[in-house]
PDB file of C-alpha atoms in Angstrom:
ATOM      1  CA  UNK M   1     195.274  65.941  11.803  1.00 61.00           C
ATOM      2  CA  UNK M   2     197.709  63.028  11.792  1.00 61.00           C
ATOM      3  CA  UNK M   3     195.460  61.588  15.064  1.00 62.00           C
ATOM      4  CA  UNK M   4     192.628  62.128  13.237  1.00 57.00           C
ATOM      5  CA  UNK M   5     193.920  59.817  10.023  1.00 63.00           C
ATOM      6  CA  UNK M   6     195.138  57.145  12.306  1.00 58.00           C
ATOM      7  CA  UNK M   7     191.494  57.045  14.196  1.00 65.00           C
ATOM      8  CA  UNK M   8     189.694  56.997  10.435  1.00 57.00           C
ATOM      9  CA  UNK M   9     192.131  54.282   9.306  1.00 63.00           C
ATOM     10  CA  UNK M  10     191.871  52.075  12.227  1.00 63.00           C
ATOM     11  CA  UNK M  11     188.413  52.074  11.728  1.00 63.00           C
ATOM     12  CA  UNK M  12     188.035  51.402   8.335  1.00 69.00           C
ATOM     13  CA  UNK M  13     190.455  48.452   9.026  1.00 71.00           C
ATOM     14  CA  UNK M  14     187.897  47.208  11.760  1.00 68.00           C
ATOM     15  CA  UNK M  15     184.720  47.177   9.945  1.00 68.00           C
ATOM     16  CA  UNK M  16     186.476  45.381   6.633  1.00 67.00           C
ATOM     17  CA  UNK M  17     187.629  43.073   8.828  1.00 62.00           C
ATOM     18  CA  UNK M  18     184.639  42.541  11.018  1.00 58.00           C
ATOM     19  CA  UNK M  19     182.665  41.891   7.647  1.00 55.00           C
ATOM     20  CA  UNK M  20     184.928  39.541   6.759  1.00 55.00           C
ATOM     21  CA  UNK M  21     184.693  37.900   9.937  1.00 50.00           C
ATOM     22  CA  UNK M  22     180.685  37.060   9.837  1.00 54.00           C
ATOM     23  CA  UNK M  23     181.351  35.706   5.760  1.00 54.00           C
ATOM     24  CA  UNK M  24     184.006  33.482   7.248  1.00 57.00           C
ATOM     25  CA  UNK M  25     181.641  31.784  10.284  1.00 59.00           C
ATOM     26  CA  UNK M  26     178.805  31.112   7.737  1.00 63.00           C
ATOM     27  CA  UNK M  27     179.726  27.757   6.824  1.00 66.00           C
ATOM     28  CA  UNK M  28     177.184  25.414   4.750  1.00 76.00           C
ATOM     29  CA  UNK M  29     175.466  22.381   7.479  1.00 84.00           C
ATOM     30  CA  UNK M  30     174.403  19.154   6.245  1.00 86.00           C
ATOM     31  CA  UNK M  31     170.747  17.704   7.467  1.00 89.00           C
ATOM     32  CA  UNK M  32     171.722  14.335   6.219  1.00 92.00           C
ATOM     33  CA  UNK M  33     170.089  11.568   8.762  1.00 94.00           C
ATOM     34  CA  UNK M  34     171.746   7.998   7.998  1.00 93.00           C
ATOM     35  CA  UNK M  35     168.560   6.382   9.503  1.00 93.00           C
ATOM     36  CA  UNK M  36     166.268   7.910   7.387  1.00 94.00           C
ATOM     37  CA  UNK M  37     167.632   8.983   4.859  1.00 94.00           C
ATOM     38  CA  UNK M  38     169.984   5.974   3.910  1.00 92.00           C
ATOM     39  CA  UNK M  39     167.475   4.941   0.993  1.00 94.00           C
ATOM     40  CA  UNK M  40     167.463   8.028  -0.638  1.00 93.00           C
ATOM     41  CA  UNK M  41     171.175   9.182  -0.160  1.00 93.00           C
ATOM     42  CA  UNK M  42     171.828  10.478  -3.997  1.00 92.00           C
ATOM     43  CA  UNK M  43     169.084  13.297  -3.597  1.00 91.00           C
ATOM     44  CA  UNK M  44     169.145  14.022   0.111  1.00 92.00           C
ATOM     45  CA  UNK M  45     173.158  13.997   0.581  1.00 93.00           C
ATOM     46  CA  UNK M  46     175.319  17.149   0.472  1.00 92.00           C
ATOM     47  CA  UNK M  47     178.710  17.327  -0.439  1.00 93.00           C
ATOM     48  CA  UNK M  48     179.821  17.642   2.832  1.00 93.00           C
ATOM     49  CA  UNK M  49     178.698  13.981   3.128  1.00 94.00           C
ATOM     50  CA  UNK M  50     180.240  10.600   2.817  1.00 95.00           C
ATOM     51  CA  UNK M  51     179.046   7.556   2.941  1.00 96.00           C
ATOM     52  CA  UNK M  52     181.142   4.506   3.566  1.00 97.00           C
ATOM     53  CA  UNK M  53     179.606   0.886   3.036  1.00 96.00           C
ATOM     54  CA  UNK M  54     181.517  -2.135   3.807  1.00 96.00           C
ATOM     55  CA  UNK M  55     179.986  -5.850   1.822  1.00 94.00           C
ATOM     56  CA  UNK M  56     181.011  -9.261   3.401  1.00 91.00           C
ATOM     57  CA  UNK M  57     181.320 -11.651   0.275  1.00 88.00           C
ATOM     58  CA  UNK M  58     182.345 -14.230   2.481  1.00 85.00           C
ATOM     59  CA  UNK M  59     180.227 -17.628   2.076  1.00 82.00           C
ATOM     60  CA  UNK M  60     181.706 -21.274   3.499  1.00 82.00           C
ATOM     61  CA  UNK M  61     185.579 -21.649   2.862  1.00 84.00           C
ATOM     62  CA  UNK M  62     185.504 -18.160   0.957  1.00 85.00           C
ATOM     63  CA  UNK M  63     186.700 -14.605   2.604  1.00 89.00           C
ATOM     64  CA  UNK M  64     186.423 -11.681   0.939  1.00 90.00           C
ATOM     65  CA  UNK M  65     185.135  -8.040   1.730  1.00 92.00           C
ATOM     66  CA  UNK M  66     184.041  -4.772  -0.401  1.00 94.00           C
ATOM     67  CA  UNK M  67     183.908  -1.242   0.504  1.00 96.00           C
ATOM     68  CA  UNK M  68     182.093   1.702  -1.504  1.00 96.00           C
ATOM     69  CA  UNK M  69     182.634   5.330  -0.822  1.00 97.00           C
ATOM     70  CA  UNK M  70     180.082   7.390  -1.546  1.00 96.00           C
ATOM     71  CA  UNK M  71     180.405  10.894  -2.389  1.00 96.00           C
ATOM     72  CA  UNK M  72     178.715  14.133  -3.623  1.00 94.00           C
ATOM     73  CA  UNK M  73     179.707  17.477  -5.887  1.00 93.00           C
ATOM     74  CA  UNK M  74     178.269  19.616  -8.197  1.00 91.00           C
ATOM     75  CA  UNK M  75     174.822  17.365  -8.268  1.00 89.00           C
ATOM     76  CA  UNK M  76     176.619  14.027  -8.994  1.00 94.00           C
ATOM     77  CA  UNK M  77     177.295  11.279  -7.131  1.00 95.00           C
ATOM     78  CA  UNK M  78     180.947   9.391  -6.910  1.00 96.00           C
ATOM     79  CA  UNK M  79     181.305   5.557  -6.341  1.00 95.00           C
ATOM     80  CA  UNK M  80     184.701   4.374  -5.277  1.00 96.00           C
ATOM     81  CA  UNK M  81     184.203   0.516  -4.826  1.00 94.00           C
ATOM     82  CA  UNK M  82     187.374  -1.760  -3.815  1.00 94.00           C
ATOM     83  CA  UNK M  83     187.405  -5.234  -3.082  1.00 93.00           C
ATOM     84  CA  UNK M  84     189.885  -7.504  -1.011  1.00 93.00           C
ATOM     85  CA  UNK M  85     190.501 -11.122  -1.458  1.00 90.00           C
ATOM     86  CA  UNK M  86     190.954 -13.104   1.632  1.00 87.00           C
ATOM     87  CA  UNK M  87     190.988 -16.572   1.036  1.00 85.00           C
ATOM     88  CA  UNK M  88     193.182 -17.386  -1.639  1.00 83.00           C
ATOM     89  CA  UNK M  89     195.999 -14.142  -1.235  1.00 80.00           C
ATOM     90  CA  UNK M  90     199.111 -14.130   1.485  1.00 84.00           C
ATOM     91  CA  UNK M  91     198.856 -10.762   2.039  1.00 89.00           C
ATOM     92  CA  UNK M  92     195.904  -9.511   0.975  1.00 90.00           C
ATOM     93  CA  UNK M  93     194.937  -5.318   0.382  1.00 92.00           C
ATOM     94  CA  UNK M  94     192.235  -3.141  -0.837  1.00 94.00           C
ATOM     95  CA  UNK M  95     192.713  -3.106  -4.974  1.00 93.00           C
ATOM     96  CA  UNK M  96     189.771  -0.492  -6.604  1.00 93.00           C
ATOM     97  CA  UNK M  97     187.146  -2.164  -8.783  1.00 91.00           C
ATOM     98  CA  UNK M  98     186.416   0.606 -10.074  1.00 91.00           C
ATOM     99  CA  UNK M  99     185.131   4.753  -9.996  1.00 94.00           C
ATOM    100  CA  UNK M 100     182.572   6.015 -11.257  1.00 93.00           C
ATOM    101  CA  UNK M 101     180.408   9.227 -11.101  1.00 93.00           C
ATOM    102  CA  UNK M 102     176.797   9.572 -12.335  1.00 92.00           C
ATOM    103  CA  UNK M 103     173.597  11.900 -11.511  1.00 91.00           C
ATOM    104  CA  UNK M 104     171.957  12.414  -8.486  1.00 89.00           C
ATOM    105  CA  UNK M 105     168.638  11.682 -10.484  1.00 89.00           C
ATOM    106  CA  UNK M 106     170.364   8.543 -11.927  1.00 88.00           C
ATOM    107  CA  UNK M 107     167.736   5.917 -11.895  1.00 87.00           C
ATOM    108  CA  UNK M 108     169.856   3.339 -13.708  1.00 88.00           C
ATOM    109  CA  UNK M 109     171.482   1.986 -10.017  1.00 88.00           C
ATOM    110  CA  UNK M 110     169.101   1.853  -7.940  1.00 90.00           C
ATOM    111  CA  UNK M 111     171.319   0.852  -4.938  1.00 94.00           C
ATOM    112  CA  UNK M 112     168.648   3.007  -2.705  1.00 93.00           C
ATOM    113  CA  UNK M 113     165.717   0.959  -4.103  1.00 94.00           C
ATOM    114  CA  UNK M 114     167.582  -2.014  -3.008  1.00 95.00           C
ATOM    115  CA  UNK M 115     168.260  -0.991   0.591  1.00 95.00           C
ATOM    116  CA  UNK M 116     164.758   0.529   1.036  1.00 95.00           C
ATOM    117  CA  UNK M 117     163.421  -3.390  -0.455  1.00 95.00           C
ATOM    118  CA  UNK M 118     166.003  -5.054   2.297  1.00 95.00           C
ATOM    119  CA  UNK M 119     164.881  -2.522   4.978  1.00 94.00           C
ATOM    120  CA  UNK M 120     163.253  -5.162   6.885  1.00 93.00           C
ATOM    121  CA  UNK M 121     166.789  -6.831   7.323  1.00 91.00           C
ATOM    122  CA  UNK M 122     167.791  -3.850   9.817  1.00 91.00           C
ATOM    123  CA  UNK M 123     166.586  -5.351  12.817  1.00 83.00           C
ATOM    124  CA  UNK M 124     167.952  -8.796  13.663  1.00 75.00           C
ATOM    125  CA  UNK M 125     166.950 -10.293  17.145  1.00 73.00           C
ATOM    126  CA  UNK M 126     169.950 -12.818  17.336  1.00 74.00           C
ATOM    127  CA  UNK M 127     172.289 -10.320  15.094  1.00 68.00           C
ATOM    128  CA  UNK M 128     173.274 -13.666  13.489  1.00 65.00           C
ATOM    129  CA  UNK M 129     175.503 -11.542  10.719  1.00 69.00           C
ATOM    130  CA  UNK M 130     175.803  -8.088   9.611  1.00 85.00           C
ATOM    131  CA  UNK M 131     176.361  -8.733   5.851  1.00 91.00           C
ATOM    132  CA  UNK M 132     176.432  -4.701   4.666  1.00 94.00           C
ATOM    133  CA  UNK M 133     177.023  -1.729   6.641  1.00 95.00           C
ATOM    134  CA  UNK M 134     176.668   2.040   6.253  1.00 95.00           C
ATOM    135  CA  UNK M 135     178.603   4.480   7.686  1.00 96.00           C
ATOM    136  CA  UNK M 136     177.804   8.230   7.865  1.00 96.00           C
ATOM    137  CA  UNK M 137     180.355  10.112  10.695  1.00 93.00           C
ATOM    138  CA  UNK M 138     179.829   8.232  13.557  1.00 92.00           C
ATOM    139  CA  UNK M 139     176.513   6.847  12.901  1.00 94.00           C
ATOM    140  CA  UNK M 140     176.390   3.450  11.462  1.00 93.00           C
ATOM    141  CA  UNK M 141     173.674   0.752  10.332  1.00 93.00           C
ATOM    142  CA  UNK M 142     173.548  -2.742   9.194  1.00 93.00           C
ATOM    143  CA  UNK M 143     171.741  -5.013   7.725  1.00 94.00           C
ATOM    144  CA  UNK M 144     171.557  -8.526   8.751  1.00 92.00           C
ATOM    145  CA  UNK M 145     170.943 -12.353   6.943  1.00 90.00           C
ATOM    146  CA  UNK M 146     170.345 -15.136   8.738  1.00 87.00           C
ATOM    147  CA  UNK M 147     171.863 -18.696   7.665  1.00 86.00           C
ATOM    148  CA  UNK M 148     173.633 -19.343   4.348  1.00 87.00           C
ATOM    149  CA  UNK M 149     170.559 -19.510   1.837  1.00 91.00           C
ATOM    150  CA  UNK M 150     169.428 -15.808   3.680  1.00 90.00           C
ATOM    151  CA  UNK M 151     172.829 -14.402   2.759  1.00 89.00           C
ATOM    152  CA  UNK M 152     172.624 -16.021  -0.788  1.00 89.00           C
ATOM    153  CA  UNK M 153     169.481 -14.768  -1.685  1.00 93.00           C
ATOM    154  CA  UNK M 154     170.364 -10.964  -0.396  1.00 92.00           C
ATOM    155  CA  UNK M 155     173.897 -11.162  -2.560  1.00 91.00           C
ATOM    156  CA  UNK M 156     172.044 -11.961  -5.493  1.00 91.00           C
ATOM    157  CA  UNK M 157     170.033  -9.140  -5.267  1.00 93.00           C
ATOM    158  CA  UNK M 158     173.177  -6.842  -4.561  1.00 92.00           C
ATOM    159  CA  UNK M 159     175.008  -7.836  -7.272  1.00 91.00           C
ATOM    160  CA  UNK M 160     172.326  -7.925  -9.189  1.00 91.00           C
ATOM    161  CA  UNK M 161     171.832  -3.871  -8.485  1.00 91.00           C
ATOM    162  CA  UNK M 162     175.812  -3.366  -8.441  1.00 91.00           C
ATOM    163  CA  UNK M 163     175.932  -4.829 -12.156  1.00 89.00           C
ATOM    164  CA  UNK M 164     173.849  -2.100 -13.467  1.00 88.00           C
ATOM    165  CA  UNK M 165     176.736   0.310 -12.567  1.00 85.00           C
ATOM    166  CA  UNK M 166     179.513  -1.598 -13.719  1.00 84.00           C
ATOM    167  CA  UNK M 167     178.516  -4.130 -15.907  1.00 82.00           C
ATOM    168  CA  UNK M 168     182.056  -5.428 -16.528  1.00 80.00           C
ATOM    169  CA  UNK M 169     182.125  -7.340 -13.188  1.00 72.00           C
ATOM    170  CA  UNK M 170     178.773  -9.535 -14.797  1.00 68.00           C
ATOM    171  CA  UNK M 171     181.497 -12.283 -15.547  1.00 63.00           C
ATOM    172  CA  UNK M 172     182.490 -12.396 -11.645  1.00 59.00           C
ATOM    173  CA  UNK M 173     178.829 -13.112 -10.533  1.00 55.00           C
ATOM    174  CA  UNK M 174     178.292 -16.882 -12.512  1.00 47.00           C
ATOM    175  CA  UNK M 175     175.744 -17.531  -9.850  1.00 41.00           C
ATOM    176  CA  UNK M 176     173.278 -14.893 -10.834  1.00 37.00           C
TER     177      UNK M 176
END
């Protein structure tokens, strides 16, 4: 009798823990593609994404550099954007601009309207500059300008986009 409760336990313990076993390898998958899907990242990302975008402000005697994180729960999106200083600082480190979390359906942004517009900027024959890169895992793109009015014309239009998020930097951007 004892044998037989041993034997009846044992398995009991073996199917609960072989059912807990097939929960446990089901893990969610993401079907995110940075190369085609770069433009429409708020709707098509999962939140086992992130996107990381690094901005060269740098123009003439001026260095400086932004980087935007990019990430997704609960059907919003979260912007992390920090900014270093180059030129003028000894020292200089990442300080955040600023976080912020809106919508996936937010249609106020419109930072994927702006890459899709500047697509034709992702092939560059002479690769004079990569001005703004995206970063998904290991994949990566860029998109290039070519000479200083190029790279003025495409920062206007970024900024211009990056204002409707945080209007509060406006003051920063005299030029537009």
């Amino acid at each position: 009798m004892k044998n037989l409760i041993k034997i009846v336990s044992l398995l009991i313990i073996l199917v609960g823990c072989k059912n807990q076993t097939e929960n446990i390898t089901e893990q969610p998958k993401s079907n995110f593609n940075l190369e085609k899907d770069y433009a429409e990242f708020q709707t098509k990302m999962t939140e086992l994404d992130t996107l990381k975008i690094w901005i060269g402000h740098s123009v003439c005697n001026y260095q400086g550099s932004e980087k935007i994180e990019i990430t997704k729960k609960n059907g919003n999106i979260k912007i992390k954007t920090e900014y270093k200083e180059e030129t003028f600082e000894k020292n200089p480190k990442w300080k955040v601009v600023y976080e912020k979390t809106i919508s996936e359906n937010d249609t106020i942004w419109n930072l994927g309207k702006f890459l899709k517009r500047n697509e034709k900027r992702l092939k560059s024959e002479t690769k004079e500059f990569g001005i703004l890169q995206i970063k998904h895992r290991k994949n990566k793109i860029q998109f290039y300008t070519h000479g200083l009015v190029d790279s003025n014309k495409f920062m206007s239009e970024y900024f211009e986009t990056m204002i409707k998020i945080h209007p509060e930097n406006k003051e920063k951007y005299l030029w537009i």
